[in-house]
Amino acid sequence: MESTNTSHSLQNGTLQNGTAQGDHLPLITDKLSDLSIPSKGENLSKSQEDDRESRDHERVSKQNVPRKVVMTKELSLMESAYKDIIQHVGEDPNRQGLKKTPQRAAKAMLFFTKGYEQTISDVLNDAIFDEDHDEMVVVKDIEMFSMCEHHLVPFIGKVSVGYLPNKRLLGLSKVARIVEIFSRRLQVQERLTKQIAVALTEAIQPSGVGVVIEATHMCMVMRGVQKLNSRTVTSCMLGVFREDPKTREEFLALIRS
């Protein structure tokens, strides 16, 4: 696999962004940091307490409102924001060709980031099977579309996933579903690579997992250095894929063939 611009997500057991190999990244959108629970010894001012109570009330209210209603409100707010953007770049948002653009753009962004509304448990369902099989399984060249969280422009590429079963198999289409969940979020390629590997590991506890992503980033093609042919390759190897060079080489040879 040739690459003009190659970045490996794991070097000496550590991600480029400082995340240790053993750390598990969140598989769902709810994080402890999002909860409105004061840390031990934390003193809040009256205004901070009021603000926190308001956020708590909004969160509880959203849980009791049908998703269609919530998304309609989000869509309306996003339409307004896109209308402002169009105006600030010097265009007339009321021009015939642009009148419906804010609505289209808002709907498109919600689709691009639909992965926030999904969890691994939602997707896997009953697609985990007990089988006496311990040979490598590889699903390669899974098409991937994601949004760079730094510039909100796309990066597009292919994902190859391999795992060594430990008496449990995952339905083949579910491997692509896992890729879809995490790619349909605001992302960086390095984190996306590891999230896929960790999710598969937690789902079926295989002996090892390997994930390789090769992608073209529009933030490098359309702006900045404007290198049209540059590609970024990231990899994440867990378990025997990391510990055993022969297993790792077998996987890499299969996805190159």
PDB file of C-alpha atoms in Angstrom:
ATOM      1  CA  MET A   1       0.000   0.000   0.000  1.00  0.00           C
ATOM      2  CA  GLU A   2       1.761   3.137  -1.204  1.00  0.00           C
ATOM      3  CA  SER A   3       1.195   6.427   0.503  1.00  0.00           C
ATOM      4  CA  THR A   4       2.497   9.908  -0.117  1.00  0.00           C
ATOM      5  CA  ASN A   5       1.641  11.012   3.408  1.00  0.00           C
ATOM      6  CA  THR A   6       1.664   8.264   6.025  1.00  0.00           C
ATOM      7  CA  SER A   7       0.776   8.625   9.693  1.00  0.00           C
ATOM      8  CA  HIS A   8       0.700   5.616  12.016  1.00  0.00           C
ATOM      9  CA  SER A   9      -1.801   5.878  14.811  1.00  0.00           C
ATOM     10  CA  LEU A  10       0.157   3.622  17.149  1.00  0.00           C
ATOM     11  CA  GLN A  11       3.832   4.153  17.810  1.00  0.00           C
ATOM     12  CA  ASN A  12       5.448   2.405  20.769  1.00  0.00           C
ATOM     13  CA  GLY A  13       2.017   1.598  22.103  1.00  0.00           C
ATOM     14  CA  THR A  14       0.797   5.208  22.146  1.00  0.00           C
ATOM     15  CA  LEU A  15      -1.477   7.134  19.859  1.00  0.00           C
ATOM     16  CA  GLN A  16      -0.194  10.380  18.388  1.00  0.00           C
ATOM     17  CA  ASN A  17      -2.700  12.286  20.473  1.00  0.00           C
ATOM     18  CA  GLY A  18      -1.265  10.744  23.640  1.00  0.00           C
ATOM     19  CA  THR A  19      -3.816   7.995  24.233  1.00  0.00           C
ATOM     20  CA  ALA A  20      -2.243   4.813  25.555  1.00  0.00           C
ATOM     21  CA  GLN A  21      -2.874   1.634  23.652  1.00  0.00           C
ATOM     22  CA  GLY A  22      -4.698   0.030  26.540  1.00  0.00           C
ATOM     23  CA  ASP A  23      -7.115   2.922  27.032  1.00  0.00           C
ATOM     24  CA  HIS A  24     -10.615   2.207  25.804  1.00  0.00           C
ATOM     25  CA  LEU A  25     -12.249   5.006  23.904  1.00  0.00           C
ATOM     26  CA  PRO A  26     -15.956   5.674  24.510  1.00  0.00           C
ATOM     27  CA  LEU A  27     -18.274   3.598  22.369  1.00  0.00           C
ATOM     28  CA  ILE A  28     -21.361   5.683  23.123  1.00  0.00           C
ATOM     29  CA  THR A  29     -21.978   9.394  23.054  1.00  0.00           C
ATOM     30  CA  ASP A  30     -22.733   9.764  26.777  1.00  0.00           C
ATOM     31  CA  LYS A  31     -19.552  10.520  28.677  1.00  0.00           C
ATOM     32  CA  LEU A  32     -19.067  11.013  32.418  1.00  0.00           C
ATOM     33  CA  SER A  33     -17.674  14.466  31.660  1.00  0.00           C
ATOM     34  CA  ASP A  34     -21.071  15.438  30.255  1.00  0.00           C
ATOM     35  CA  LEU A  35     -22.934  14.651  33.462  1.00  0.00           C
ATOM     36  CA  SER A  36     -23.830  17.555  35.722  1.00  0.00           C
ATOM     37  CA  ILE A  37     -22.404  16.048  38.917  1.00  0.00           C
ATOM     38  CA  PRO A  38     -20.031  18.289  40.911  1.00  0.00           C
ATOM     39  CA  SER A  39     -16.635  16.794  41.609  1.00  0.00           C
ATOM     40  CA  LYS A  40     -15.674  16.282  45.242  1.00  0.00           C
ATOM     41  CA  GLY A  41     -15.054  19.568  46.996  1.00  0.00           C
ATOM     42  CA  GLU A  42     -16.282  21.650  44.037  1.00  0.00           C
ATOM     43  CA  ASN A  43     -17.818  24.996  45.008  1.00  0.00           C
ATOM     44  CA  LEU A  44     -20.213  26.581  42.541  1.00  0.00           C
ATOM     45  CA  SER A  45     -21.446  30.144  42.430  1.00  0.00           C
ATOM     46  CA  LYS A  46     -25.203  30.832  42.324  1.00  0.00           C
ATOM     47  CA  SER A  47     -25.033  31.600  38.577  1.00  0.00           C
ATOM     48  CA  GLN A  48     -23.080  28.400  37.915  1.00  0.00           C
ATOM     49  CA  GLU A  49     -25.639  26.379  39.882  1.00  0.00           C
ATOM     50  CA  ASP A  50     -28.508  27.964  37.942  1.00  0.00           C
ATOM     51  CA  ASP A  51     -26.754  27.262  34.645  1.00  0.00           C
ATOM     52  CA  ARG A  52     -26.137  23.662  35.637  1.00  0.00           C
ATOM     53  CA  GLU A  53     -29.764  23.168  36.687  1.00  0.00           C
ATOM     54  CA  SER A  54     -30.899  24.612  33.359  1.00  0.00           C
ATOM     55  CA  ARG A  55     -28.697  22.167  31.423  1.00  0.00           C
ATOM     56  CA  ASP A  56     -29.958  19.261  33.569  1.00  0.00           C
ATOM     57  CA  HIS A  57     -33.565  20.267  32.914  1.00  0.00           C
ATOM     58  CA  GLU A  58     -32.933  20.521  29.163  1.00  0.00           C
ATOM     59  CA  ARG A  59     -31.269  17.085  29.124  1.00  0.00           C
ATOM     60  CA  VAL A  60     -34.160  15.447  31.018  1.00  0.00           C
ATOM     61  CA  SER A  61     -36.684  17.239  28.815  1.00  0.00           C
ATOM     62  CA  LYS A  62     -35.023  15.920  25.650  1.00  0.00           C
ATOM     63  CA  GLN A  63     -35.214  12.379  27.009  1.00  0.00           C
ATOM     64  CA  ASN A  64     -38.992  12.715  27.351  1.00  0.00           C
ATOM     65  CA  VAL A  65     -39.597  14.309  23.950  1.00  0.00           C
ATOM     66  CA  PRO A  66     -39.968  12.190  20.786  1.00  0.00           C
ATOM     67  CA  ARG A  67     -36.787  12.171  18.717  1.00  0.00           C
ATOM     68  CA  LYS A  68     -38.638  13.582  15.701  1.00  0.00           C
ATOM     69  CA  VAL A  69     -39.533  16.701  17.699  1.00  0.00           C
ATOM     70  CA  VAL A  70     -35.996  17.128  19.008  1.00  0.00           C
ATOM     71  CA  MET A  71     -34.465  16.763  15.542  1.00  0.00           C
ATOM     72  CA  THR A  72     -36.976  19.250  14.100  1.00  0.00           C
ATOM     73  CA  LYS A  73     -35.757  21.816  16.631  1.00  0.00           C
ATOM     74  CA  GLU A  74     -32.110  21.007  15.874  1.00  0.00           C
ATOM     75  CA  LEU A  75     -32.775  21.279  12.153  1.00  0.00           C
ATOM     76  CA  SER A  76     -34.351  24.709  12.576  1.00  0.00           C
ATOM     77  CA  LEU A  77     -31.398  25.998  14.601  1.00  0.00           C
ATOM     78  CA  MET A  78     -28.906  24.628  12.080  1.00  0.00           C
ATOM     79  CA  GLU A  79     -30.819  26.188   9.177  1.00  0.00           C
ATOM     80  CA  SER A  80     -30.531  29.581  10.846  1.00  0.00           C
ATOM     81  CA  ALA A  81     -26.787  29.071  11.390  1.00  0.00           C
ATOM     82  CA  TYR A  82     -26.204  28.107   7.752  1.00  0.00           C
ATOM     83  CA  LYS A  83     -28.178  31.136   6.604  1.00  0.00           C
ATOM     84  CA  ASP A  84     -25.837  33.334   8.649  1.00  0.00           C
ATOM     85  CA  ILE A  85     -22.789  31.617   7.146  1.00  0.00           C
ATOM     86  CA  ILE A  86     -24.035  32.220   3.609  1.00  0.00           C
ATOM     87  CA  GLN A  87     -24.605  35.872   4.406  1.00  0.00           C
ATOM     88  CA  HIS A  88     -21.182  36.284   6.034  1.00  0.00           C
ATOM     89  CA  VAL A  89     -19.340  34.928   2.986  1.00  0.00           C
ATOM     90  CA  GLY A  90     -20.895  37.743   0.972  1.00  0.00           C
ATOM     91  CA  GLU A  91     -23.874  36.023  -0.642  1.00  0.00           C
ATOM     92  CA  ASP A  92     -27.588  36.758  -0.493  1.00  0.00           C
ATOM     93  CA  PRO A  93     -29.350  33.877   1.320  1.00  0.00           C
ATOM     94  CA  ASN A  94     -32.645  35.007  -0.219  1.00  0.00           C
ATOM     95  CA  ARG A  95     -31.379  34.584  -3.771  1.00  0.00           C
ATOM     96  CA  GLN A  96     -33.410  31.993  -5.678  1.00  0.00           C
ATOM     97  CA  GLY A  97     -30.643  29.414  -5.848  1.00  0.00           C
ATOM     98  CA  LEU A  98     -29.835  29.771  -2.135  1.00  0.00           C
ATOM     99  CA  LYS A  99     -33.276  29.993  -0.535  1.00  0.00           C
ATOM    100  CA  LYS A 100     -33.417  26.299   0.369  1.00  0.00           C
ATOM    101  CA  THR A 101     -29.669  25.810   0.794  1.00  0.00           C
ATOM    102  CA  PRO A 102     -29.670  26.283   4.620  1.00  0.00           C
ATOM    103  CA  GLN A 103     -32.264  23.526   4.974  1.00  0.00           C
ATOM    104  CA  ARG A 104     -30.419  21.206   2.596  1.00  0.00           C
ATOM    105  CA  ALA A 105     -27.097  21.849   4.332  1.00  0.00           C
ATOM    106  CA  ALA A 106     -28.596  21.226   7.780  1.00  0.00           C
ATOM    107  CA  LYS A 107     -30.138  17.921   6.669  1.00  0.00           C
ATOM    108  CA  ALA A 108     -26.868  16.904   5.054  1.00  0.00           C
ATOM    109  CA  MET A 109     -24.867  17.648   8.216  1.00  0.00           C
ATOM    110  CA  LEU A 110     -27.280  15.612  10.331  1.00  0.00           C
ATOM    111  CA  PHE A 111     -26.811  12.710   7.919  1.00  0.00           C
ATOM    112  CA  PHE A 112     -23.010  13.092   7.908  1.00  0.00           C
ATOM    113  CA  THR A 113     -23.010  12.860  11.722  1.00  0.00           C
ATOM    114  CA  LYS A 114     -25.741  10.252  12.240  1.00  0.00           C
ATOM    115  CA  GLY A 115     -23.238   8.034  14.045  1.00  0.00           C
ATOM    116  CA  TYR A 116     -23.860  10.008  17.236  1.00  0.00           C
ATOM    117  CA  GLU A 117     -27.343   8.501  17.380  1.00  0.00           C
ATOM    118  CA  GLN A 118     -26.110   4.898  17.223  1.00  0.00           C
ATOM    119  CA  THR A 119     -24.340   2.550  19.621  1.00  0.00           C
ATOM    120  CA  ILE A 120     -22.561  -0.746  19.060  1.00  0.00           C
ATOM    121  CA  SER A 121     -25.241  -2.681  20.948  1.00  0.00           C
ATOM    122  CA  ASP A 122     -27.918  -1.220  18.667  1.00  0.00           C
ATOM    123  CA  VAL A 123     -26.110  -2.486  15.581  1.00  0.00           C
ATOM    124  CA  LEU A 124     -24.831  -5.901  16.639  1.00  0.00           C
ATOM    125  CA  ASN A 125     -28.189  -7.298  17.809  1.00  0.00           C
ATOM    126  CA  ASP A 126     -27.951 -11.103  17.478  1.00  0.00           C
ATOM    127  CA  ALA A 127     -25.100 -11.119  14.977  1.00  0.00           C
ATOM    128  CA  ILE A 128     -22.526 -12.734  17.300  1.00  0.00           C
ATOM    129  CA  PHE A 129     -22.156 -16.483  16.760  1.00  0.00           C
ATOM    130  CA  ASP A 130     -20.400 -19.207  18.723  1.00  0.00           C
ATOM    131  CA  GLU A 131     -18.241 -21.132  16.262  1.00  0.00           C
ATOM    132  CA  ASP A 132     -15.212 -23.405  16.624  1.00  0.00           C
ATOM    133  CA  HIS A 133     -13.154 -21.273  14.257  1.00  0.00           C
ATOM    134  CA  ASP A 134      -9.783 -19.734  15.003  1.00  0.00           C
ATOM    135  CA  GLU A 135      -8.503 -18.691  11.574  1.00  0.00           C
ATOM    136  CA  MET A 136      -8.148 -15.072  10.519  1.00  0.00           C
ATOM    137  CA  VAL A 137     -11.203 -13.193   9.218  1.00  0.00           C
ATOM    138  CA  VAL A 138     -10.588 -10.128   7.036  1.00  0.00           C
ATOM    139  CA  VAL A 139     -13.085  -7.638   5.610  1.00  0.00           C
ATOM    140  CA  LYS A 140     -11.180  -5.217   3.413  1.00  0.00           C
ATOM    141  CA  ASP A 141     -11.788  -2.094   1.352  1.00  0.00           C
ATOM    142  CA  ILE A 142     -14.845  -0.929   3.300  1.00  0.00           C
ATOM    143  CA  GLU A 143     -15.740   2.469   1.874  1.00  0.00           C
ATOM    144  CA  MET A 144     -15.597   5.201   4.495  1.00  0.00           C
ATOM    145  CA  PHE A 145     -16.825   8.804   4.565  1.00  0.00           C
ATOM    146  CA  SER A 146     -16.170  11.022   7.541  1.00  0.00           C
ATOM    147  CA  MET A 147     -15.911  14.678   8.557  1.00  0.00           C
ATOM    148  CA  CYS A 148     -12.653  16.223   9.734  1.00  0.00           C
ATOM    149  CA  GLU A 149     -13.350  17.807  13.104  1.00  0.00           C
ATOM    150  CA  HIS A 150     -10.744  20.514  12.521  1.00  0.00           C
ATOM    151  CA  HIS A 151     -12.224  22.058   9.354  1.00  0.00           C
ATOM    152  CA  LEU A 152     -15.625  20.354   8.929  1.00  0.00           C
ATOM    153  CA  VAL A 153     -14.698  19.065   5.489  1.00  0.00           C
ATOM    154  CA  PRO A 154     -14.785  15.407   4.403  1.00  0.00           C
ATOM    155  CA  PHE A 155     -12.091  12.785   4.376  1.00  0.00           C
ATOM    156  CA  ILE A 156     -12.791   9.736   2.257  1.00  0.00           C
ATOM    157  CA  GLY A 157     -11.109   6.367   2.060  1.00  0.00           C
ATOM    158  CA  LYS A 158     -11.175   2.649   2.699  1.00  0.00           C
ATOM    159  CA  VAL A 159     -11.008   0.595   5.881  1.00  0.00           C
ATOM    160  CA  SER A 160      -9.655  -2.938   6.188  1.00  0.00           C
ATOM    161  CA  VAL A 161     -10.434  -4.915   9.333  1.00  0.00           C
ATOM    162  CA  GLY A 162      -9.096  -8.301  10.400  1.00  0.00           C
ATOM    163  CA  TYR A 163      -9.486 -10.347  13.554  1.00  0.00           C
ATOM    164  CA  LEU A 164      -8.436 -13.722  14.910  1.00  0.00           C
ATOM    165  CA  PRO A 165     -11.573 -15.336  16.396  1.00  0.00           C
ATOM    166  CA  ASN A 166     -11.630 -16.827  19.856  1.00  0.00           C
ATOM    167  CA  LYS A 167     -14.585 -19.187  19.352  1.00  0.00           C
ATOM    168  CA  ARG A 168     -16.864 -16.252  18.466  1.00  0.00           C
ATOM    169  CA  LEU A 169     -17.665 -14.766  15.057  1.00  0.00           C
ATOM    170  CA  LEU A 170     -19.276 -11.473  14.079  1.00  0.00           C
ATOM    171  CA  GLY A 171     -21.667 -11.202  11.146  1.00  0.00           C
ATOM    172  CA  LEU A 172     -19.654  -9.826   8.226  1.00  0.00           C
ATOM    173  CA  SER A 173     -21.973  -6.900   7.533  1.00  0.00           C
ATOM    174  CA  LYS A 174     -21.642  -5.822  11.168  1.00  0.00           C
ATOM    175  CA  VAL A 175     -17.941  -5.079  10.647  1.00  0.00           C
ATOM    176  CA  ALA A 176     -18.974  -2.490   8.067  1.00  0.00           C
ATOM    177  CA  ARG A 177     -21.664  -1.231  10.446  1.00  0.00           C
ATOM    178  CA  ILE A 178     -19.084  -0.594  13.142  1.00  0.00           C
ATOM    179  CA  VAL A 179     -17.042   1.411  10.646  1.00  0.00           C
ATOM    180  CA  GLU A 180     -20.155   3.391   9.740  1.00  0.00           C
ATOM    181  CA  ILE A 181     -21.016   4.260  13.349  1.00  0.00           C
ATOM    182  CA  PHE A 182     -17.668   5.847  14.117  1.00  0.00           C
ATOM    183  CA  SER A 183     -16.967   7.372  10.715  1.00  0.00           C
ATOM    184  CA  ARG A 184     -20.303   9.206  10.710  1.00  0.00           C
ATOM    185  CA  ARG A 185     -19.084  11.576  13.410  1.00  0.00           C
ATOM    186  CA  LEU A 186     -16.716  14.511  13.600  1.00  0.00           C
ATOM    187  CA  GLN A 187     -13.405  12.671  13.559  1.00  0.00           C
ATOM    188  CA  VAL A 188      -9.670  12.509  13.195  1.00  0.00           C
ATOM    189  CA  GLN A 189      -8.422   9.471  11.322  1.00  0.00           C
ATOM    190  CA  GLU A 190      -6.106   8.318  14.100  1.00  0.00           C
ATOM    191  CA  ARG A 191      -8.916   8.150  16.661  1.00  0.00           C
ATOM    192  CA  LEU A 192     -11.333   6.550  14.197  1.00  0.00           C
ATOM    193  CA  THR A 193      -8.856   3.731  13.540  1.00  0.00           C
ATOM    194  CA  LYS A 194      -8.560   2.830  17.189  1.00  0.00           C
ATOM    195  CA  GLN A 195     -12.266   3.194  17.961  1.00  0.00           C
ATOM    196  CA  ILE A 196     -13.077   0.557  15.342  1.00  0.00           C
ATOM    197  CA  ALA A 197     -10.451  -1.832  16.729  1.00  0.00           C
ATOM    198  CA  VAL A 198     -11.541  -1.373  20.344  1.00  0.00           C
ATOM    199  CA  ALA A 199     -15.236  -1.769  19.491  1.00  0.00           C
ATOM    200  CA  LEU A 200     -14.615  -5.075  17.716  1.00  0.00           C
ATOM    201  CA  THR A 201     -12.445  -6.256  20.613  1.00  0.00           C
ATOM    202  CA  GLU A 202     -15.129  -5.465  23.174  1.00  0.00           C
ATOM    203  CA  ALA A 203     -17.863  -7.064  21.069  1.00  0.00           C
ATOM    204  CA  ILE A 204     -16.403 -10.553  20.582  1.00  0.00           C
ATOM    205  CA  GLN A 205     -13.114 -10.685  22.571  1.00  0.00           C
ATOM    206  CA  PRO A 206     -10.994 -12.055  19.711  1.00  0.00           C
ATOM    207  CA  SER A 207      -7.366 -13.061  20.111  1.00  0.00           C
ATOM    208  CA  GLY A 208      -6.379  -9.989  18.131  1.00  0.00           C
ATOM    209  CA  VAL A 209      -7.623  -7.211  15.869  1.00  0.00           C
ATOM    210  CA  GLY A 210      -6.011  -5.222  13.077  1.00  0.00           C
ATOM    211  CA  VAL A 211      -7.436  -2.091  11.429  1.00  0.00           C
ATOM    212  CA  VAL A 212      -5.883  -0.100   8.585  1.00  0.00           C
ATOM    213  CA  ILE A 213      -7.409   3.056   7.087  1.00  0.00           C
ATOM    214  CA  GLU A 214      -6.186   4.833   3.970  1.00  0.00           C
ATOM    215  CA  ALA A 215      -7.895   8.140   3.259  1.00  0.00           C
ATOM    216  CA  THR A 216      -7.707  11.403   1.342  1.00  0.00           C
ATOM    217  CA  HIS A 217      -8.399  14.520   3.390  1.00  0.00           C
ATOM    218  CA  MET A 218     -10.105  17.451   1.702  1.00  0.00           C
ATOM    219  CA  CYS A 219      -8.496  19.784   4.257  1.00  0.00           C
ATOM    220  CA  MET A 220      -5.168  18.951   2.566  1.00  0.00           C
ATOM    221  CA  VAL A 221      -6.522  18.871  -0.977  1.00  0.00           C
ATOM    222  CA  MET A 222      -8.828  21.914  -1.095  1.00  0.00           C
ATOM    223  CA  ARG A 223      -6.957  24.231   1.273  1.00  0.00           C
ATOM    224  CA  GLY A 224      -3.652  24.520   3.123  1.00  0.00           C
ATOM    225  CA  VAL A 225      -0.868  22.673   1.300  1.00  0.00           C
ATOM    226  CA  GLN A 226      -3.264  21.638  -1.534  1.00  0.00           C
ATOM    227  CA  LYS A 227      -1.569  18.300  -2.260  1.00  0.00           C
ATOM    228  CA  LEU A 228      -4.023  16.509  -4.518  1.00  0.00           C
ATOM    229  CA  ASN A 229      -2.461  13.042  -4.373  1.00  0.00           C
ATOM    230  CA  SER A 230      -1.601  12.858  -0.681  1.00  0.00           C
ATOM    231  CA  ARG A 231      -3.049   9.970   1.297  1.00  0.00           C
ATOM    232  CA  THR A 232      -2.932   9.248   5.015  1.00  0.00           C
ATOM    233  CA  VAL A 233      -2.551   5.693   6.323  1.00  0.00           C
ATOM    234  CA  THR A 234      -3.259   4.827   9.945  1.00  0.00           C
ATOM    235  CA  SER A 235      -3.161   1.438  11.653  1.00  0.00           C
ATOM    236  CA  CYS A 236      -4.154  -0.070  14.973  1.00  0.00           C
ATOM    237  CA  MET A 237      -2.991  -3.545  16.006  1.00  0.00           C
ATOM    238  CA  LEU A 238      -4.299  -5.146  19.202  1.00  0.00           C
ATOM    239  CA  GLY A 239      -3.626  -8.526  20.805  1.00  0.00           C
ATOM    240  CA  VAL A 240      -1.696 -11.046  18.704  1.00  0.00           C
ATOM    241  CA  PHE A 241      -1.748  -8.661  15.738  1.00  0.00           C
ATOM    242  CA  ARG A 242       0.555  -6.438  17.773  1.00  0.00           C
ATOM    243  CA  GLU A 243       2.512  -9.095  19.616  1.00  0.00           C
ATOM    244  CA  ASP A 244       3.155 -11.595  16.804  1.00  0.00           C
ATOM    245  CA  PRO A 245       4.946 -10.252  13.687  1.00  0.00           C
ATOM    246  CA  LYS A 246       3.850 -13.260  11.588  1.00  0.00           C
ATOM    247  CA  THR A 247       0.163 -12.683  12.327  1.00  0.00           C
ATOM    248  CA  ARG A 248       0.530  -8.991  11.581  1.00  0.00           C
ATOM    249  CA  GLU A 249       2.323  -9.674   8.294  1.00  0.00           C
ATOM    250  CA  GLU A 250      -0.343 -12.193   7.240  1.00  0.00           C
ATOM    251  CA  PHE A 251      -3.023  -9.571   7.796  1.00  0.00           C
ATOM    252  CA  LEU A 252      -1.123  -6.867   5.908  1.00  0.00           C
ATOM    253  CA  ALA A 253      -0.426  -9.265   3.024  1.00  0.00           C
ATOM    254  CA  LEU A 254      -4.126 -10.161   2.760  1.00  0.00           C
ATOM    255  CA  ILE A 255      -5.317  -6.561   2.581  1.00  0.00           C
ATOM    256  CA  ARG A 256      -2.655  -5.730  -0.034  1.00  0.00           C
ATOM    257  CA  SER A 257      -3.574  -8.637  -2.306  1.00  0.00           C
TER     258      SER A 257
END
